Coordinates of C-alpha atoms and ligand atoms in Angstrom, one line a residue:
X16 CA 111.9 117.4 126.1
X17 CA 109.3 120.3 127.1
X18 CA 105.8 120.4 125.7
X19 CA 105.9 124.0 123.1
X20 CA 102.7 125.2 124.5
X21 CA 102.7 125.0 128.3
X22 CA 106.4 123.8 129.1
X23 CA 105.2 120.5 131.1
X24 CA 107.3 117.0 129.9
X25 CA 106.5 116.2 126.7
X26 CA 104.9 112.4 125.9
X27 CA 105.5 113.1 122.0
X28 CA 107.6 115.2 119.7
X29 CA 106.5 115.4 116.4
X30 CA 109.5 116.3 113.8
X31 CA 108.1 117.9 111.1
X32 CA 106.7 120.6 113.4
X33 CA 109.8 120.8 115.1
X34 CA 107.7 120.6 118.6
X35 CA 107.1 118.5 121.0
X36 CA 103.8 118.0 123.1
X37 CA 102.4 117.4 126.9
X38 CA 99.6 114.5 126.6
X39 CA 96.6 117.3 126.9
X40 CA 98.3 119.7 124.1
X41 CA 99.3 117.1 121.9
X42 CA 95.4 116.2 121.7
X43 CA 94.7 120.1 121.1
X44 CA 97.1 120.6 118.5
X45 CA 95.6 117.4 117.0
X46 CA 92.4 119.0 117.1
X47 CA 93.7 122.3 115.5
X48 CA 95.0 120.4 112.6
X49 CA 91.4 119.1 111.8
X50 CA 89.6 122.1 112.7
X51 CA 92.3 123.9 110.2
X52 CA 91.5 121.4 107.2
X53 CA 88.1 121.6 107.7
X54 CA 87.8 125.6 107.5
X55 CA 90.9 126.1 105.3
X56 CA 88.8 124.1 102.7
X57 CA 85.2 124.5 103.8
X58 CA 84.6 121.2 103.7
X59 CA 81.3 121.3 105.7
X60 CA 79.8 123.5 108.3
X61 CA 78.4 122.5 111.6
X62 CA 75.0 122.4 110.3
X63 CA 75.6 119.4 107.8
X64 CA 75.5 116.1 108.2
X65 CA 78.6 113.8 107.8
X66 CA 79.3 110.5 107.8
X67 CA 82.6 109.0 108.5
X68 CA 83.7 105.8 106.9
X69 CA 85.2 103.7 110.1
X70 CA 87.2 101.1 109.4
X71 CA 88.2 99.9 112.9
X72 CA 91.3 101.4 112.5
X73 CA 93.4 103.9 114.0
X74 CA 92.8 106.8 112.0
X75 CA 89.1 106.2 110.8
X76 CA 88.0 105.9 115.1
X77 CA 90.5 109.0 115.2
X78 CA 88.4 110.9 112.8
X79 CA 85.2 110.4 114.3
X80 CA 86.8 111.3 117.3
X81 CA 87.8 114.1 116.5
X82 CA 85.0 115.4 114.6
X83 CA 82.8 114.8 117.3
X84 CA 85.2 116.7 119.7
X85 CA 85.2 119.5 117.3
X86 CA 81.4 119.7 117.7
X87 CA 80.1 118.5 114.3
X88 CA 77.7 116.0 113.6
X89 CA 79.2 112.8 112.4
X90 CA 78.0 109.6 112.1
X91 CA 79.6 105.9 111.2
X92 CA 79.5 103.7 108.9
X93 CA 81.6 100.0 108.6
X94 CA 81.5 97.8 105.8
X95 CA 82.0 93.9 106.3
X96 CA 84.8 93.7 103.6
X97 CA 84.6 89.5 104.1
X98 CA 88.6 89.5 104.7
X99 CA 87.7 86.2 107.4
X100 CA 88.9 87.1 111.2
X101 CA 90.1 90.5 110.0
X102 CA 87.1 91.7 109.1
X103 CA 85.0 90.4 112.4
X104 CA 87.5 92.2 114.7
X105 CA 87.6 95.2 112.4
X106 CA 83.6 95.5 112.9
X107 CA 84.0 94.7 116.8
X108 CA 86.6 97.8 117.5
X109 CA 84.1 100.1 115.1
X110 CA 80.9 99.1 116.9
X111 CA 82.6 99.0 120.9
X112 CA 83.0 102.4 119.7
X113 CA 79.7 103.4 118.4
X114 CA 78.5 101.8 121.6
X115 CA 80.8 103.6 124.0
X116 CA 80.1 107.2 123.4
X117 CA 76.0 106.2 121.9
X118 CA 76.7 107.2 118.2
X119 CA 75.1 106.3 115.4
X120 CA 77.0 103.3 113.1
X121 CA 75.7 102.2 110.0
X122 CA 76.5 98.9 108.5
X123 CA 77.0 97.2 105.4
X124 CA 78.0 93.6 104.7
X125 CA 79.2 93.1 101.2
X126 CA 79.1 88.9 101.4
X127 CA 75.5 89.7 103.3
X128 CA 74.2 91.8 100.7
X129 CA 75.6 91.5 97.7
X130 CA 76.9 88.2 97.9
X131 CA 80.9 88.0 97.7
X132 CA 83.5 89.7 100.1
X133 CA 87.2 90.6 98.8
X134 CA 88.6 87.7 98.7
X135 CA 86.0 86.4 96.0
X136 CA 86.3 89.8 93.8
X137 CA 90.2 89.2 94.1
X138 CA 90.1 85.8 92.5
X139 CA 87.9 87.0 90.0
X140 CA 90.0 89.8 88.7
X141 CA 93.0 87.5 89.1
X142 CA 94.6 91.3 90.8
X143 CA 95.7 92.3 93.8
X144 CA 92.8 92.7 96.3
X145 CA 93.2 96.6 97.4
X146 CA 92.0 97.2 93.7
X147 CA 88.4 95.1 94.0
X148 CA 88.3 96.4 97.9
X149 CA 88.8 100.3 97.4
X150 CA 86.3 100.1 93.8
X151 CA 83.4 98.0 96.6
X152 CA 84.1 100.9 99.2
X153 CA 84.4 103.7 97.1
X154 CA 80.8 102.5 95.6
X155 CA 79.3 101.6 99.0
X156 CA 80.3 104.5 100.8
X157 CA 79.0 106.8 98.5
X158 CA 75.4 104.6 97.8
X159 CA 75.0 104.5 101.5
X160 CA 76.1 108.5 102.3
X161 CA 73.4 109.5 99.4
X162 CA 70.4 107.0 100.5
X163 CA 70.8 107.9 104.4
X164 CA 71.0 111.7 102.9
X165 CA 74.5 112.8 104.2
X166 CA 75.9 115.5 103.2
X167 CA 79.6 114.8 102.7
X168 CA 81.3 111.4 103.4
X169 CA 84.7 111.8 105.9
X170 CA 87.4 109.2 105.0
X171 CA 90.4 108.9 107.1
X172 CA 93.3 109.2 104.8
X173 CA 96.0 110.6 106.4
X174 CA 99.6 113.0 105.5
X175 CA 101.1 109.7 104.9
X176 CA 98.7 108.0 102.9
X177 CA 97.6 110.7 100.6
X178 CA 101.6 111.4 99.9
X179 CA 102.3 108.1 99.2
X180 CA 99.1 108.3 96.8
X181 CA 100.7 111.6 95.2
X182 CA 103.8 110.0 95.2
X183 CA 102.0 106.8 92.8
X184 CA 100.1 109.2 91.0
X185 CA 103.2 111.0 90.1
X186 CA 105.7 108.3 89.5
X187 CA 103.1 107.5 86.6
X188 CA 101.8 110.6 85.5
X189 CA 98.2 109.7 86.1
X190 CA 96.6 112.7 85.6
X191 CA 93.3 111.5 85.9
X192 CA 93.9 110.6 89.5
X193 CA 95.9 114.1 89.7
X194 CA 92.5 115.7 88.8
X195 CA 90.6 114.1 91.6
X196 CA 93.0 114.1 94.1
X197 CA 92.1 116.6 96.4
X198 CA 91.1 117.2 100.3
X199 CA 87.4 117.6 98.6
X200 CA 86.0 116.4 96.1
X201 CA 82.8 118.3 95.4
X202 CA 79.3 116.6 95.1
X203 CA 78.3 116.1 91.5
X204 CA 74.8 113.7 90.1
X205 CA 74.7 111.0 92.1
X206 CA 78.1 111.3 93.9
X207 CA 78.1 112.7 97.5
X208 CA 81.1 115.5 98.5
X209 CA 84.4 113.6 99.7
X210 CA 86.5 115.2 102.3
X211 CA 89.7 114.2 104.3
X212 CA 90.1 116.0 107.4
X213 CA 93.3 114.3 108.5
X214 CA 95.6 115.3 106.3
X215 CA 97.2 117.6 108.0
X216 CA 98.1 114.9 110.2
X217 CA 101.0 112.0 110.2
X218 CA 100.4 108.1 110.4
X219 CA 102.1 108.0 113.7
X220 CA 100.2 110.8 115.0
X221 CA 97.1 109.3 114.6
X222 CA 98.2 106.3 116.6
X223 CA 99.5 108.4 119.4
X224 CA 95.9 110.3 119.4
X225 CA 94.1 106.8 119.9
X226 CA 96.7 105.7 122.4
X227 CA 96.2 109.3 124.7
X228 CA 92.7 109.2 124.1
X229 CA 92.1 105.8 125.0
X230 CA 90.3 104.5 121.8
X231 CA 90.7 100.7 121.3
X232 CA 91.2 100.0 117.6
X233 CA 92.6 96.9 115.5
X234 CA 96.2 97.0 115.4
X235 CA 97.0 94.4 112.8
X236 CA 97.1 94.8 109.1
X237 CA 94.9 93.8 107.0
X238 CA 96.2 90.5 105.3
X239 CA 95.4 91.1 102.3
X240 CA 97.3 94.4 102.0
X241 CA 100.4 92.7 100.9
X242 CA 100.1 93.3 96.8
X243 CA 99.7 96.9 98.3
X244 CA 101.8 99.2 96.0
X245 CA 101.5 102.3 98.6
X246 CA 103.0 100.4 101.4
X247 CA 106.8 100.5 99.1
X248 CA 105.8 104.4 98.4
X249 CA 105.6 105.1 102.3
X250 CA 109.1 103.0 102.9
X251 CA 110.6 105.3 100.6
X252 CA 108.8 108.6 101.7
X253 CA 109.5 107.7 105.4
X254 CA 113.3 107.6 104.2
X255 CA 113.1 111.2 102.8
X256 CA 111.2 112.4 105.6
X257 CA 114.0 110.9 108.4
X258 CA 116.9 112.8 106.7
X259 CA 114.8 115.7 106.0
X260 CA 111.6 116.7 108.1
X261 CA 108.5 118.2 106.6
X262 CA 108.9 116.6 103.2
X263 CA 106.1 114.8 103.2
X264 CA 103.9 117.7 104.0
X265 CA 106.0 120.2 101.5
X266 CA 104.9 117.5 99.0
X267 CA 101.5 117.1 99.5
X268 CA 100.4 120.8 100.6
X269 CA 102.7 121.7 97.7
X270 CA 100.3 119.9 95.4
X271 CA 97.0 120.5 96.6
X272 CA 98.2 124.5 96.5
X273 CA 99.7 125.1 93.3
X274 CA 99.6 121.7 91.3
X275 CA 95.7 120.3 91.8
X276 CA 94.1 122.8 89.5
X277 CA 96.4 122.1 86.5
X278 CA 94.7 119.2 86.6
X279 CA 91.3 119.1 87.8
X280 CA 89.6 120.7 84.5
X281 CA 89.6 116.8 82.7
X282 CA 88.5 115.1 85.4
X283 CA 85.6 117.9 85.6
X284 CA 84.6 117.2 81.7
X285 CA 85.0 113.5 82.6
X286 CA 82.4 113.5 85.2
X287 CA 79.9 115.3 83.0
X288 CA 79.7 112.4 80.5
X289 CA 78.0 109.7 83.0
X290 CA 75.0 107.8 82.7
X291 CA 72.8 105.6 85.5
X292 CA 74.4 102.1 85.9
X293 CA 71.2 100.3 84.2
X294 CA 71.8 97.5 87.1
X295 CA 72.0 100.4 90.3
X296 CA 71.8 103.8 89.5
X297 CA 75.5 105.1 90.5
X298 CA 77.0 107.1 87.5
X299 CA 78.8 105.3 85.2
X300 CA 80.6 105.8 81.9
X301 CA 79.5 102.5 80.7
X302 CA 76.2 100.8 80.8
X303 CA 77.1 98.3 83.8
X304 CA 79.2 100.3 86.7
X305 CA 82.5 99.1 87.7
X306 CA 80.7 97.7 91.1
X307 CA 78.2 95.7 89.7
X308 CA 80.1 94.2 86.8
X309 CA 82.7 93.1 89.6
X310 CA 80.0 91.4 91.6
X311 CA 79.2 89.7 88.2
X312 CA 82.4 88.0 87.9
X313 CA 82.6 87.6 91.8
X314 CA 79.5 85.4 92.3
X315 CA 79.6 84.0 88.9
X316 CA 79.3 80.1 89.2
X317 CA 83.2 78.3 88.9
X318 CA 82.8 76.9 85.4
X319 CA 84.4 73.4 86.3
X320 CA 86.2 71.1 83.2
X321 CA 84.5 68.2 82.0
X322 CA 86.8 65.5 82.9
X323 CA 88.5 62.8 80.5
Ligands
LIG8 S1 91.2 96.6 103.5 FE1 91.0 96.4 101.3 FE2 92.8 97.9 102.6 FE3 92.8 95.2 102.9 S2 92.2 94.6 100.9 FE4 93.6 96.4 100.6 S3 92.2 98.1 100.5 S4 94.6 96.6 102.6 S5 92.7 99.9 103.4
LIG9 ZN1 75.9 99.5 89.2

């Protein structure tokens, strides 16, 4: 196996491209991707500020990598989720990082601040936890992005995860989600702009980037991810993609092209009818957000039976 661009052994082919990489081209065309997503869909200039929501993970430390290497200004910022010895190694990986190349990593500790971590909201809603835990970060990123005056919040959702995403949002014809679904999601009252630079960019792809790059970042799952729905979606997406490459980007690109904007007109009426959560501010279509009526039911007191 030859490297595409300069001929040199390749360390990693990657199918859908129908190419294969050295170790310093793989990192470039890795860089292209991003640089591509960001310009393709002007998702922020090199004058604005952005800050990256780093989970410890492979693609979040990825991002910021990447960004940085790209020459924009990007900052960090980890939330302590309260998911036990998960959540302390997370924060370790996303701070060594901070540390190692003297960035800037803000920090929020949901069971510090606000009193309960996941597995407390989980219980509460009697659901599986991704649903409490992406409603908490959704919220917190975009409180913290607007109070340290960001302007546009990174995540690092990848080709695989926003497919698998499409993939739900389709299977159920949710066309809500359909609506919002996008690389960017513009700024509105009270909500920052969203972007997601990696999606031009696979799951395994991301790990290889760390790997080459040398950025330590947790490995396990989180174990809480088993109720998961996406996590069947990518099983079955990954099958698709083996017996026919490029798929899963035909999908997505196909969508955010040609399918988005059939859709994005509700969700644009939807956001114009909010009002201030009476309890923090963040827009809300009710008079309590979604946030702070979870934390209600998170840290109400355990009514406990009066025995017999
Ligand atoms: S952290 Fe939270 Fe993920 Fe864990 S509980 Fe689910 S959503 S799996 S990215
Ligand atoms: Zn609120």
């Amino acid at each position: 196996m030859k490297c595409r661009r300069c001929k040199a052994p390749a360390v990693i082919d990657v199918r859908r491209h129908n190419a294969a990489f050295c170790q310093d081209c793989f990192l470039h065309h890795c860089r292209e991707q991003v640089r591509r997503s960001v310009e393709d869909h002007r998702m922020f200039s090199p004058q604005e500020r952005v800050l990256v929501a780093v989970s410890g993970g492979k693609d979040s430390l990825a991002l910021w990598d990447l960004l940085r290497t790209l020459g924009y200004q990007a900052d960090g910022l980890y939330i302590g989720l309260g998911i036990g010895e998960y959540s302390d190694t997370s924060g370790t990986f996303a701070r060594d990082y901070a540390a190692a190349n003297g960035l800037t990593l803000h920090e929020v500790d949901l069971r510090g601040e606000f009193g309960f971590g996941v597995p407390e909201a989980a219980a509460a809603t009697r659901r599986a936890p991704c649903g409490a835990c992406g409603l908490s970060k959704r919220h917190l990123f975009n409180s913290a992005a607007l109070e340290h005056g960001y302007d546009v919040l990174a995540t690092g959702h990848n080709l695989d995860d926003e497919a698998a995403v499409l993939l739900g949002n389709v299977l159920r014809w949710e066309t809500g989600y359909l609506g919002r679904q996008h690389p960017v999601l513009p700024a509105a009252p009270g909500f920052v702009r969203k972007v997601k630079p990696l999606i031009r960019l696979g799951e395994r792809e991301m790990a290889a980037y760390c790997v080459l790059q040398g950025i330590d970042y947790i490995v396990e799952e989180c174990p809480m991810a088993a109720g998961n729905r996406h996590l069947g979606l990518k099983e079955v997406l990954n099958s698709l993609e083996d017996r026919s490459p490029g798929t899963k980007a035909a999908f997505l690109f196909g969508f955010v092209e040609r399918g988005h904007e059939r859709f994005a007109e509700a969700t644009e009426s939807d956001r114009s009818a909010l009002r201030p959560c009476t309890s923090c501010g963040a827009p809300t279509p009710a008079e309590i957000c979604a946030f702070c009526s979870l934390r209600a039911r998170a840290t109400a007191p355990v009514a406990v039976r009066p025995s017999r």
